[in-house]
Amino acid sequence: QSMKLAASSILLSFCILEQSVETYAYSTTSSKSSCNEVHVTGASINRKNFLLQSSAAVLTLNTIAIATPLPAEARGRATLEQAYDRYTPRINAGGQFYAKDLKAIIAKNDWAALAAATAEPPKRTKADKAKADGGIAERAAQAGQFSDSRVLFAMDLYAATFSDNSVSAKTKAMKDEVEALRKVVQGMHTSARIALGEEKAVEGGLFGFGGKSPSQAELAQKVRGLYVEGGNAFNQYVYAANDGLPVTLERLPYL
């Protein structure tokens, strides 16, 4: 706006100066100076050149105004909308799975389903390299419905959208909740594998069980506690994400 005002002011000054030149030229017609050319302090100003130079100056100012980068708020809004469209579908799908399917899995002590729901995709193999997409699609499909790769990674990336040159308080708050969820998911996955006999309790104790191998009942009780802890972290993340969100974007749903 200030650049436009400056350009308008300069253009008005050019018009006034042009009229002054024309008046001066008209008043000196009795001399050898023509109406189209006058001499001011020894410099010849031709009407055509004057107008061309004036237009060029105004055009330069307009070009500067157009080339000026958008404010950080405007750039941030565009980035936020892109991130919202890209990551929130995965976050919402993860929340729905957590509130319904994962709750039912834990209630039934379905250890195999719990291990699958929180599993990471397998590492890339030599066979994957021979595939057109490097095996990405096939491996991604094997990620659990509430795994780090499928849900938490998207939550991390969406949280980073709310920062620019430095990490904002909002991004930090959201990432703290993601980290809490990450520990919950890892704990659930480990518990499921221990219950299935696929993994042994870590030396020094798992979740305060000491060196002994926990019973199925103890594992079930611990996983239920983790579920509540994870649900609280997810809802805190949603609260932080929705705080100050533009009205044009739909708020993330709580569990």
Short mmCIF file of C-alpha atoms in Angstrom, two decimals:
data_model
loop_
_atom_site.label_atom_id
_atom_site.label_comp_id
_atom_site.label_asym_id
_atom_site.label_seq_id
_atom_site.Cartn_x
_atom_site.Cartn_y
_atom_site.Cartn_z
CA GLN A 1 0.00 0.00 0.00
CA SER A 2 2.82 2.42 0.88
CA MET A 3 4.57 1.63 -2.43
CA LYS A 4 1.33 2.38 -4.34
CA LEU A 5 0.96 5.71 -2.51
CA ALA A 6 4.57 6.58 -3.28
CA ALA A 7 4.09 5.73 -6.96
CA SER A 8 0.89 7.82 -7.12
CA SER A 9 2.65 10.74 -5.44
CA ILE A 10 5.56 10.61 -7.88
CA LEU A 11 3.19 10.33 -10.84
CA LEU A 12 1.29 13.39 -9.60
CA SER A 13 4.57 15.28 -9.22
CA PHE A 14 5.49 14.33 -12.78
CA CYS A 15 2.15 15.65 -14.03
CA ILE A 16 2.60 18.95 -12.16
CA LEU A 17 6.17 19.28 -13.43
CA GLU A 18 5.02 18.51 -16.96
CA GLN A 19 2.37 21.23 -16.76
CA SER A 20 4.98 23.67 -15.46
CA VAL A 21 7.26 22.80 -18.37
CA GLU A 22 4.42 23.32 -20.82
CA THR A 23 3.53 26.70 -19.23
CA TYR A 24 7.14 27.79 -19.34
CA ALA A 25 7.44 26.69 -22.95
CA TYR A 26 4.24 28.56 -23.87
CA SER A 27 5.41 31.72 -22.16
CA THR A 28 8.69 31.71 -24.09
CA THR A 29 7.26 31.19 -27.57
CA SER A 30 8.39 34.69 -28.49
CA SER A 31 11.93 33.43 -28.13
CA LYS A 32 13.58 30.74 -30.22
CA SER A 33 12.52 27.94 -27.83
CA SER A 34 9.73 25.69 -29.13
CA CYS A 35 6.66 24.46 -27.19
CA ASN A 36 8.06 20.95 -27.27
CA GLU A 37 11.53 21.78 -25.97
CA VAL A 38 12.69 24.11 -23.23
CA HIS A 39 16.02 24.77 -21.59
CA VAL A 40 16.23 24.56 -17.81
CA THR A 41 19.57 25.33 -16.18
CA GLY A 42 21.33 24.41 -19.38
CA ALA A 43 19.67 20.99 -19.79
CA SER A 44 17.33 20.36 -22.67
CA ILE A 45 14.04 18.59 -21.73
CA ASN A 46 12.14 17.15 -24.64
CA ARG A 47 8.41 16.50 -23.95
CA LYS A 48 8.50 13.00 -25.44
CA ASN A 49 11.64 11.99 -23.52
CA PHE A 50 10.25 13.50 -20.34
CA LEU A 51 7.07 11.41 -20.55
CA LEU A 52 9.02 8.25 -21.36
CA GLN A 53 11.34 8.76 -18.39
CA SER A 54 8.41 9.53 -16.09
CA SER A 55 6.55 6.37 -17.13
CA ALA A 56 9.67 4.27 -16.71
CA ALA A 57 10.17 5.55 -13.18
CA VAL A 58 6.59 4.74 -12.18
CA LEU A 59 6.84 1.32 -13.83
CA THR A 60 10.02 0.64 -11.85
CA LEU A 61 8.24 1.43 -8.59
CA ASN A 62 5.32 -0.81 -9.50
CA THR A 63 7.74 -3.60 -10.39
CA ILE A 64 9.45 -3.25 -7.00
CA ALA A 65 6.08 -3.40 -5.26
CA ILE A 66 5.10 -6.56 -7.15
CA ALA A 67 8.47 -8.22 -6.56
CA THR A 68 8.37 -7.55 -2.84
CA PRO A 69 7.95 -10.92 -1.03
CA LEU A 70 4.60 -11.62 0.58
CA PRO A 71 4.41 -11.10 4.33
CA ALA A 72 5.32 -14.13 6.44
CA GLU A 73 1.67 -14.49 7.47
CA ALA A 74 0.53 -14.80 3.84
CA ARG A 75 3.28 -17.28 2.99
CA GLY A 76 2.57 -19.22 6.15
CA ARG A 77 -1.13 -19.45 5.32
CA ALA A 78 -0.40 -21.03 1.92
CA THR A 79 2.04 -23.52 3.48
CA LEU A 80 -0.43 -24.36 6.26
CA GLU A 81 -3.23 -25.12 3.82
CA GLN A 82 -0.98 -27.44 1.81
CA ALA A 83 0.20 -29.26 4.95
CA TYR A 84 -3.37 -29.47 6.24
CA ASP A 85 -4.57 -31.18 3.07
CA ARG A 86 -1.60 -33.53 3.05
CA TYR A 87 -1.30 -34.64 6.67
CA THR A 88 -4.62 -34.22 8.47
CA PRO A 89 -6.37 -37.09 6.62
CA ARG A 90 -3.76 -39.48 8.05
CA ILE A 91 -4.04 -37.90 11.50
CA ASN A 92 -7.84 -38.12 11.50
CA ALA A 93 -7.80 -41.72 10.24
CA GLY A 94 -5.34 -42.61 12.99
CA GLY A 95 -7.54 -40.98 15.61
CA GLN A 96 -10.60 -42.89 14.41
CA PHE A 97 -8.67 -46.16 14.53
CA TYR A 98 -7.37 -45.38 18.02
CA ALA A 99 -10.81 -44.53 19.41
CA LYS A 100 -12.60 -47.54 17.95
CA ASP A 101 -10.51 -50.40 16.57
CA LEU A 102 -7.50 -50.15 18.86
CA LYS A 103 -9.75 -49.87 21.91
CA ALA A 104 -11.53 -53.09 20.91
CA ILE A 105 -8.21 -54.87 20.27
CA ILE A 106 -6.93 -53.98 23.73
CA ALA A 107 -10.21 -54.91 25.40
CA LYS A 108 -9.96 -58.42 23.91
CA ASN A 109 -6.24 -58.79 24.71
CA ASP A 110 -5.70 -59.54 21.01
CA TRP A 111 -1.91 -59.43 21.11
CA ALA A 112 -1.39 -60.36 17.48
CA ALA A 113 -3.70 -57.58 16.31
CA LEU A 114 -2.06 -55.11 18.69
CA ALA A 115 1.40 -56.00 17.40
CA ALA A 116 0.21 -55.56 13.81
CA ALA A 117 -1.55 -52.25 14.54
CA THR A 118 1.61 -50.70 15.99
CA ALA A 119 4.16 -52.34 13.66
CA GLU A 120 6.56 -50.43 11.45
CA PRO A 121 6.94 -51.43 7.78
CA PRO A 122 9.78 -53.86 6.98
CA LYS A 123 13.13 -52.53 5.88
CA ARG A 124 13.97 -52.32 2.19
CA THR A 125 15.31 -55.53 0.68
CA LYS A 126 17.21 -56.38 -2.48
CA ALA A 127 13.97 -57.61 -4.01
CA ASP A 128 12.43 -54.16 -3.45
CA LYS A 129 15.14 -52.52 -5.54
CA ALA A 130 13.99 -54.46 -8.60
CA LYS A 131 10.44 -53.08 -8.31
CA ALA A 132 9.33 -49.97 -10.19
CA ASP A 133 8.73 -47.91 -7.05
CA GLY A 134 11.45 -49.56 -5.02
CA GLY A 135 8.83 -51.48 -3.06
CA ILE A 136 7.61 -48.32 -1.32
CA ALA A 137 3.89 -48.95 -1.85
CA GLU A 138 4.06 -52.56 -0.69
CA ARG A 139 6.09 -51.74 2.40
CA ALA A 140 3.90 -48.74 3.29
CA ALA A 141 0.83 -50.97 3.18
CA GLN A 142 2.40 -53.14 5.88
CA ALA A 143 2.66 -50.26 8.36
CA GLY A 144 0.28 -50.60 11.30
CA GLN A 145 -2.88 -48.50 11.37
CA PHE A 146 -1.51 -46.58 14.35
CA SER A 147 2.19 -46.91 13.71
CA ASP A 148 4.85 -44.22 13.76
CA SER A 149 5.24 -44.33 9.98
CA ARG A 150 1.54 -44.04 9.22
CA VAL A 151 0.28 -41.61 11.89
CA LEU A 152 2.93 -40.13 14.18
CA PHE A 153 5.22 -39.08 11.34
CA ALA A 154 2.34 -37.12 9.78
CA MET A 155 1.61 -35.52 13.16
CA ASP A 156 5.24 -34.43 13.45
CA LEU A 157 5.29 -32.89 9.97
CA TYR A 158 1.99 -31.07 10.53
CA ALA A 159 3.31 -29.67 13.81
CA ALA A 160 6.40 -28.30 12.04
CA THR A 161 4.16 -26.28 9.72
CA PHE A 162 3.42 -23.82 12.51
CA SER A 163 7.05 -22.67 12.68
CA ASP A 164 9.04 -20.47 10.34
CA ASN A 165 12.66 -19.52 11.05
CA SER A 166 12.57 -20.82 14.62
CA VAL A 167 10.53 -23.41 16.47
CA SER A 168 7.34 -21.82 17.77
CA ALA A 169 5.73 -22.57 21.13
CA LYS A 170 2.83 -24.18 19.28
CA THR A 171 5.08 -26.53 17.31
CA LYS A 172 6.95 -27.50 20.48
CA ALA A 173 3.70 -28.23 22.33
CA MET A 174 2.44 -30.41 19.48
CA LYS A 175 5.72 -32.27 19.09
CA ASP A 176 5.88 -32.96 22.84
CA GLU A 177 2.54 -34.77 22.58
CA VAL A 178 3.74 -36.72 19.54
CA GLU A 179 6.78 -37.86 21.50
CA ALA A 180 4.53 -38.99 24.34
CA LEU A 181 2.42 -40.93 21.85
CA ARG A 182 5.54 -42.44 20.33
CA LYS A 183 6.53 -43.92 23.70
CA VAL A 184 2.98 -45.26 24.13
CA VAL A 185 3.01 -46.97 20.74
CA GLN A 186 6.43 -48.46 21.35
CA GLY A 187 5.30 -49.73 24.75
CA MET A 188 2.18 -51.31 23.28
CA HIS A 189 4.14 -52.99 20.52
CA THR A 190 6.75 -54.36 22.89
CA SER A 191 4.09 -55.62 25.28
CA ALA A 192 2.27 -57.41 22.46
CA ARG A 193 5.45 -59.11 21.30
CA ILE A 194 6.32 -60.19 24.83
CA ALA A 195 2.81 -61.61 25.27
CA LEU A 196 3.23 -63.52 22.00
CA GLY A 197 6.61 -64.87 23.08
CA GLU A 198 8.36 -63.04 20.22
CA GLU A 199 10.40 -60.85 22.54
CA LYS A 200 11.73 -61.04 26.06
CA ALA A 201 11.48 -58.38 28.72
CA VAL A 202 14.40 -55.97 28.58
CA GLU A 203 17.11 -56.55 31.19
CA GLY A 204 16.40 -54.28 34.11
CA GLY A 205 12.67 -54.61 33.76
CA LEU A 206 9.85 -53.56 31.47
CA PHE A 207 7.50 -50.88 32.80
CA GLY A 208 8.67 -51.50 36.35
CA PHE A 209 8.17 -55.26 36.32
CA GLY A 210 11.75 -55.88 37.42
CA GLY A 211 13.79 -58.65 35.88
CA LYS A 212 10.95 -61.19 35.76
CA SER A 213 8.83 -61.85 32.71
CA PRO A 214 5.42 -60.16 33.19
CA SER A 215 2.24 -62.24 33.11
CA GLN A 216 -0.50 -61.79 30.52
CA ALA A 217 -2.64 -60.05 33.13
CA GLU A 218 0.14 -57.64 34.03
CA LEU A 219 0.77 -56.86 30.38
CA ALA A 220 -2.93 -56.31 29.76
CA GLN A 221 -3.16 -53.91 32.70
CA LYS A 222 -0.11 -51.98 31.54
CA VAL A 223 -1.36 -51.69 27.96
CA ARG A 224 -4.71 -50.34 29.19
CA GLY A 225 -2.84 -47.68 31.11
CA LEU A 226 -0.81 -46.84 28.02
CA TYR A 227 -4.01 -46.54 26.00
CA VAL A 228 -5.39 -43.90 28.36
CA GLU A 229 -2.06 -42.07 28.37
CA GLY A 230 -1.91 -42.09 24.58
CA GLY A 231 -5.49 -40.89 24.27
CA ASN A 232 -4.77 -37.91 26.49
CA ALA A 233 -1.65 -37.07 24.45
CA PHE A 234 -3.61 -37.27 21.18
CA ASN A 235 -6.33 -34.95 22.49
CA GLN A 236 -3.73 -32.49 23.80
CA TYR A 237 -2.14 -32.50 20.35
CA VAL A 238 -5.52 -31.76 18.76
CA TYR A 239 -6.13 -28.93 21.23
CA ALA A 240 -2.79 -27.32 20.37
CA ALA A 241 -3.29 -27.84 16.63
CA ASN A 242 -6.75 -26.24 16.63
CA ASP A 243 -5.70 -23.25 18.70
CA GLY A 244 -5.64 -20.22 16.41
CA LEU A 245 -6.38 -22.28 13.29
CA PRO A 246 -7.89 -20.15 10.47
CA VAL A 247 -11.69 -20.40 10.31
CA THR A 248 -11.40 -21.62 6.71
CA LEU A 249 -9.90 -24.90 7.93
CA GLU A 250 -11.92 -27.55 9.75
CA ARG A 251 -10.80 -28.32 13.29
CA LEU A 252 -9.27 -31.71 14.02
CA PRO A 253 -11.66 -33.98 15.95
CA TYR A 254 -10.91 -35.24 19.43
CA LEU A 255 -11.00 -38.95 20.22
#
